[in-house]
Short mmCIF file of C-alpha atoms in Angstrom, two decimals:
data_model
loop_
_atom_site.label_atom_id
_atom_site.label_comp_id
_atom_site.label_asym_id
_atom_site.label_seq_id
_atom_site.Cartn_x
_atom_site.Cartn_y
_atom_site.Cartn_z
CA MET A 7 -129.01 -12.60 -28.29
CA ASN A 8 -126.11 -14.02 -30.36
CA ASN A 9 -125.63 -16.80 -27.81
CA ILE A 10 -129.28 -17.85 -28.16
CA MET A 11 -129.09 -17.91 -31.99
CA LYS A 12 -125.87 -19.88 -31.88
CA LYS A 13 -127.48 -22.41 -29.53
CA TRP A 14 -130.49 -22.99 -31.83
CA HIS A 15 -128.31 -23.34 -34.97
CA ARG A 16 -126.17 -25.96 -33.32
CA LEU A 17 -129.26 -27.88 -32.24
CA GLY A 18 -130.33 -27.90 -35.88
CA ILE A 19 -127.02 -29.43 -37.01
CA ILE A 20 -127.23 -32.07 -34.30
CA GLY A 21 -130.68 -32.92 -35.67
CA ILE A 22 -129.21 -33.31 -39.17
CA MET A 23 -126.45 -35.59 -37.88
CA ALA A 24 -129.00 -37.62 -35.97
CA ALA A 25 -131.02 -38.05 -39.16
CA VAL A 26 -128.01 -39.13 -41.22
CA LEU A 27 -126.16 -41.40 -38.77
CA PRO A 28 -127.53 -44.88 -38.18
CA VAL A 29 -129.40 -45.29 -34.89
CA SER A 30 -131.04 -48.20 -33.15
CA ALA A 31 -133.43 -47.42 -30.39
CA CYS A 32 -136.85 -48.55 -29.09
CA GLY A 33 -136.52 -51.77 -31.20
CA VAL A 34 -136.06 -49.91 -34.51
CA SER A 35 -132.89 -50.66 -36.45
CA GLY A 36 -131.52 -48.70 -39.37
CA PRO A 37 -129.79 -50.02 -42.46
CA GLU A 38 -126.34 -51.50 -41.93
CA LEU A 39 -123.49 -49.44 -43.48
CA THR A 40 -120.01 -50.44 -44.36
CA GLU A 41 -117.05 -48.79 -42.68
CA GLU A 42 -116.45 -46.78 -45.85
CA GLN A 43 -120.08 -45.57 -45.87
CA ASN A 44 -119.89 -44.66 -42.18
CA ALA A 45 -116.72 -42.66 -42.83
CA GLN A 46 -118.48 -40.80 -45.68
CA VAL A 47 -121.42 -39.95 -43.40
CA VAL A 48 -119.14 -38.66 -40.64
CA GLU A 49 -117.19 -36.63 -43.18
CA TYR A 50 -120.43 -35.16 -44.53
CA ALA A 51 -121.64 -34.19 -41.05
CA ALA A 52 -118.29 -32.66 -40.23
CA GLY A 53 -118.50 -30.67 -43.43
CA LEU A 54 -121.91 -29.36 -42.41
CA MET A 55 -120.58 -28.23 -39.05
CA LEU A 56 -117.59 -26.53 -40.67
CA LYS A 57 -119.88 -24.87 -43.20
CA TYR A 58 -122.14 -23.67 -40.38
CA ASP A 59 -119.24 -22.20 -38.46
CA GLU A 60 -117.94 -20.43 -41.55
CA ASN A 61 -121.39 -19.11 -42.49
CA TYR A 62 -122.08 -18.03 -38.90
CA HIS A 63 -118.84 -16.13 -38.56
CA SER A 64 -119.27 -14.67 -42.04
CA ARG A 65 -122.78 -13.39 -41.20
CA LEU A 66 -121.53 -12.11 -37.87
CA GLU A 67 -118.75 -10.16 -39.57
CA GLU A 68 -121.24 -8.71 -42.08
CA GLU A 69 -123.54 -7.59 -39.24
CA ILE A 70 -120.64 -5.95 -37.49
CA GLU A 71 -119.57 -4.16 -40.70
CA GLU A 72 -123.13 -2.98 -41.40
CA GLU A 73 -123.57 -1.51 -37.93
CA PRO A 74 -122.49 2.15 -37.92
CA ALA A 75 -119.40 2.69 -35.91
CA GLU A 76 -120.17 4.47 -32.69
CA GLU A 77 -118.80 7.93 -32.58
CA PRO A 78 -116.20 8.31 -29.87
CA ALA A 79 -117.71 9.91 -26.84
CA GLU A 80 -116.88 13.51 -26.52
CA PRO A 81 -114.54 14.16 -23.66
CA MET A 82 -116.35 15.50 -20.63
CA GLU A 83 -115.90 19.16 -20.14
CA GLN A 84 -114.06 20.02 -17.02
CA LEU A 85 -116.44 20.95 -14.27
CA LYS A 86 -116.37 24.64 -13.75
CA GLU A 87 -115.83 25.74 -10.24
CA GLU A 88 -119.04 26.97 -8.77
CA GLU A 89 -118.91 30.69 -8.67
CA PRO A 90 -119.56 32.11 -5.24
CA GLU A 91 -122.84 33.87 -4.73
CA GLU A 92 -122.44 37.50 -5.59
CA ALA A 93 -122.52 39.84 -2.66
CA PRO A 94 -124.55 43.06 -2.87
CA ALA A 95 -123.00 45.67 -5.14
CA ASP A 96 -121.79 47.70 -2.19
CA VAL A 97 -120.34 44.76 -0.20
CA GLU A 98 -117.31 42.56 -0.85
CA THR A 99 -116.03 39.90 1.55
CA SER A 100 -112.28 39.37 1.80
CA GLU A 101 -110.55 36.07 2.56
CA GLU A 102 -110.34 37.06 6.23
CA GLY A 103 -114.15 37.37 6.40
CA THR A 104 -114.11 41.15 6.73
CA VAL A 105 -116.37 43.36 4.69
CA GLN A 106 -115.04 45.66 1.99
CA GLU A 107 -117.43 48.20 0.53
CA SER A 108 -117.45 50.06 -2.73
CA GLU A 109 -116.88 53.76 -2.21
CA GLU A 110 -119.13 54.48 -5.19
CA GLU A 111 -122.26 53.44 -3.26
CA ALA A 112 -123.50 56.18 -0.94
CA ASP A 113 -125.00 55.48 2.47
CA LYS A 114 -128.79 55.49 2.70
CA SER A 115 -130.57 56.65 5.82
CA ILE A 116 -132.97 54.34 7.63
CA GLU A 117 -135.97 56.57 7.02
CA GLU A 118 -135.12 56.86 3.33
CA PHE A 119 -134.69 53.11 2.94
CA CYS A 120 -137.94 52.39 4.81
CA GLY A 121 -139.84 55.14 2.99
CA ILE A 122 -140.90 56.94 6.18
CA GLU A 123 -141.80 60.62 5.85
CA GLY A 124 -141.84 63.26 8.59
CA VAL A 125 -139.20 61.54 10.70
CA VAL A 126 -135.41 61.65 11.11
CA ILE A 127 -133.61 58.63 12.56
CA SER A 128 -130.11 59.40 13.82
CA TYR A 129 -127.52 57.14 15.45
CA ALA A 130 -126.76 58.06 19.06
CA GLY A 131 -123.88 55.68 19.87
CA TYR A 132 -123.61 52.24 21.45
CA GLU A 133 -123.39 50.73 24.92
CA ALA A 134 -121.89 47.45 26.13
CA LYS A 135 -124.22 45.69 28.60
CA ASP A 136 -124.60 42.42 30.46
CA VAL A 137 -128.34 43.03 30.78
CA TYR A 138 -130.61 45.36 28.79
CA PRO A 139 -132.54 47.26 29.92
CA GLU A 140 -131.29 47.49 33.47
CA ALA A 141 -134.04 47.20 36.07
CA THR A 142 -135.26 50.63 37.17
CA GLY A 143 -138.62 49.78 38.68
CA ASP A 144 -141.47 47.32 38.92
CA ASP A 145 -142.75 48.18 35.44
CA LEU A 146 -139.96 46.26 33.64
CA VAL A 147 -141.65 43.83 31.25
CA PHE A 148 -138.78 42.25 29.37
CA ALA A 149 -134.98 42.26 29.66
CA MET A 150 -132.18 40.61 27.68
CA ASN A 151 -129.17 38.86 29.19
CA ALA A 152 -125.88 38.44 27.34
CA SER A 153 -124.79 34.90 26.50
CA ALA A 154 -121.99 33.39 28.55
CA GLY A 155 -118.67 34.94 27.58
CA CYS A 156 -120.34 37.72 25.58
CA LYS A 157 -121.48 41.31 25.92
CA LEU A 158 -124.60 42.92 24.50
CA ILE A 159 -123.85 45.78 22.15
CA VAL A 160 -126.84 48.13 22.19
CA LEU A 161 -127.03 50.53 19.25
CA ASN A 162 -129.11 53.59 20.17
CA PHE A 163 -131.18 55.54 17.63
CA ASN A 164 -133.01 58.81 18.18
CA VAL A 165 -136.25 58.82 16.18
CA GLN A 166 -137.46 62.41 15.81
CA ASN A 167 -140.94 63.32 14.60
CA THR A 168 -140.37 66.45 12.52
CA GLY A 169 -144.00 66.88 11.55
CA SER A 170 -146.74 68.98 13.11
CA GLN A 171 -148.92 65.97 13.87
CA ASP A 172 -148.49 62.81 15.89
CA LEU A 173 -146.78 60.05 13.97
CA ASN A 174 -148.06 56.47 14.12
CA LEU A 175 -144.92 54.47 13.39
CA ASP A 176 -145.22 50.75 12.55
CA MET A 177 -141.73 49.41 11.82
CA LEU A 178 -142.86 45.78 12.10
CA SER A 179 -145.15 46.03 9.07
CA LEU A 180 -142.26 47.32 6.92
CA GLY A 181 -140.44 43.99 7.23
CA THR A 182 -136.98 45.54 7.26
CA LYS A 183 -134.15 43.21 8.30
CA PHE A 184 -131.09 44.74 9.95
CA LYS A 185 -127.55 43.39 10.02
CA ILE A 186 -124.69 44.85 12.03
CA SER A 187 -120.98 44.81 11.19
CA LEU A 188 -118.46 45.68 13.89
CA ASN A 189 -114.86 46.51 12.95
CA GLY A 190 -115.43 45.38 9.36
CA ALA A 191 -116.48 41.83 10.29
CA SER A 192 -119.09 40.02 8.23
CA PRO A 193 -122.50 41.50 9.11
CA LYS A 194 -124.79 39.49 11.37
CA TYR A 195 -128.50 39.90 11.96
CA ALA A 196 -129.51 42.04 14.90
CA LEU A 197 -130.97 39.94 17.71
CA THR A 198 -134.72 39.43 17.65
CA THR A 199 -136.18 40.76 20.86
CA MET A 200 -139.47 41.46 22.60
CA LEU A 201 -138.33 44.93 23.63
CA GLU A 202 -140.94 47.64 23.17
CA ASN A 203 -138.25 49.93 21.77
CA ASP A 204 -136.71 47.48 19.28
CA LEU A 205 -136.22 49.48 16.08
CA ALA A 206 -137.05 46.50 13.85
CA SER A 207 -140.41 45.78 15.50
CA TYR A 208 -141.46 49.08 17.09
CA ILE A 209 -145.14 49.99 16.97
CA GLY A 210 -146.14 53.23 18.65
CA THR A 211 -147.05 56.89 18.41
CA ILE A 212 -144.46 59.65 18.49
CA PRO A 213 -145.96 63.05 19.37
CA ALA A 214 -145.44 66.01 17.03
CA GLY A 215 -141.98 67.37 17.66
CA GLY A 216 -141.24 64.50 20.03
CA SER A 217 -138.77 61.64 19.82
CA GLU A 218 -138.24 58.03 20.88
CA ASN A 219 -135.08 56.10 21.71
CA LEU A 220 -135.08 52.84 19.72
CA VAL A 221 -132.38 50.20 19.73
CA LEU A 222 -130.80 47.38 17.77
CA ILE A 223 -128.83 44.76 19.69
CA CYS A 224 -126.06 42.32 18.81
CA GLU A 225 -123.47 40.35 20.79
CA ILE A 226 -119.68 40.44 20.84
CA PRO A 227 -117.14 38.28 22.71
CA GLU A 228 -116.39 39.68 26.13
CA GLY A 229 -113.24 41.78 26.10
CA GLU A 230 -113.75 43.10 22.56
CA GLU A 231 -116.34 45.71 23.48
CA GLY A 232 -113.65 48.26 24.25
CA SER A 233 -112.02 48.01 20.80
CA ILE A 234 -114.98 48.78 18.54
CA GLU A 235 -113.88 51.36 15.98
CA THR A 236 -116.36 51.00 13.12
CA VAL A 237 -120.07 50.21 13.14
CA LYS A 238 -122.02 49.66 9.93
CA LEU A 239 -125.67 48.85 9.46
CA PHE A 240 -127.02 46.80 6.56
CA MET A 241 -130.70 46.95 5.67
CA ARG A 242 -132.74 44.57 3.57
CA ASN A 243 -136.38 44.23 2.54
CA ALA A 244 -138.26 42.34 -0.14
CA SER A 245 -137.00 44.52 -2.98
CA GLU A 246 -133.63 46.06 -2.12
CA GLU A 247 -130.59 46.26 0.12
CA ALA A 248 -128.60 49.23 1.46
CA ARG A 249 -126.03 50.12 4.04
CA LEU A 250 -125.40 52.93 6.52
CA THR A 251 -122.11 53.79 8.16
CA LEU A 252 -122.84 54.59 11.80
CA ASN A 253 -119.36 55.01 13.20
#
């Protein structure tokens, strides 16, 4: 903007000089001036230019003084390190990726967490398998195979109907997610299966006083299945989380 104003002011001075200095163009001649008169005209024009420059710089300085001084920018606050997402109150992860749990939080049974009445679900140990279930007849509908270099770890649960009536159990509708931690490692989701006796998706009827064997399955690198010392189960639904020490 200042450059444009400066350009137009200088054009104005050139116009003044053109009006004062003698010119001859298009057949029109101006009055003849002596050398002394020419020198006076040049001196007058030079004075105008000097006056313009002084006035321009003076006005520019006034504008600069009138403008409020910009406040120095506040130094940027140091970026705070993003705090890691808080783990559940009963779970802490160490630098090695193992799980440390608060002793203040008590275990919660599966039936209590899922809000199922008239049933007791108890852990019945684990098995290491290459294939589950193993073929025992022509009625086998679905079987799981371990990934290359891995073993299936099958957690067995005995689901006992303690009531006097048949129990229609629909675990799928409860939407409970299960995670398994072996030897204190970070918990991983149990494998999703199409097994009829998958604890997470079981739908069936358990007779009064009867029981069903339901399972949860995970994988472990081959060779580590013989060194499992601790097994913990973590449960989660839409409103809460809990854990259960199995072994």
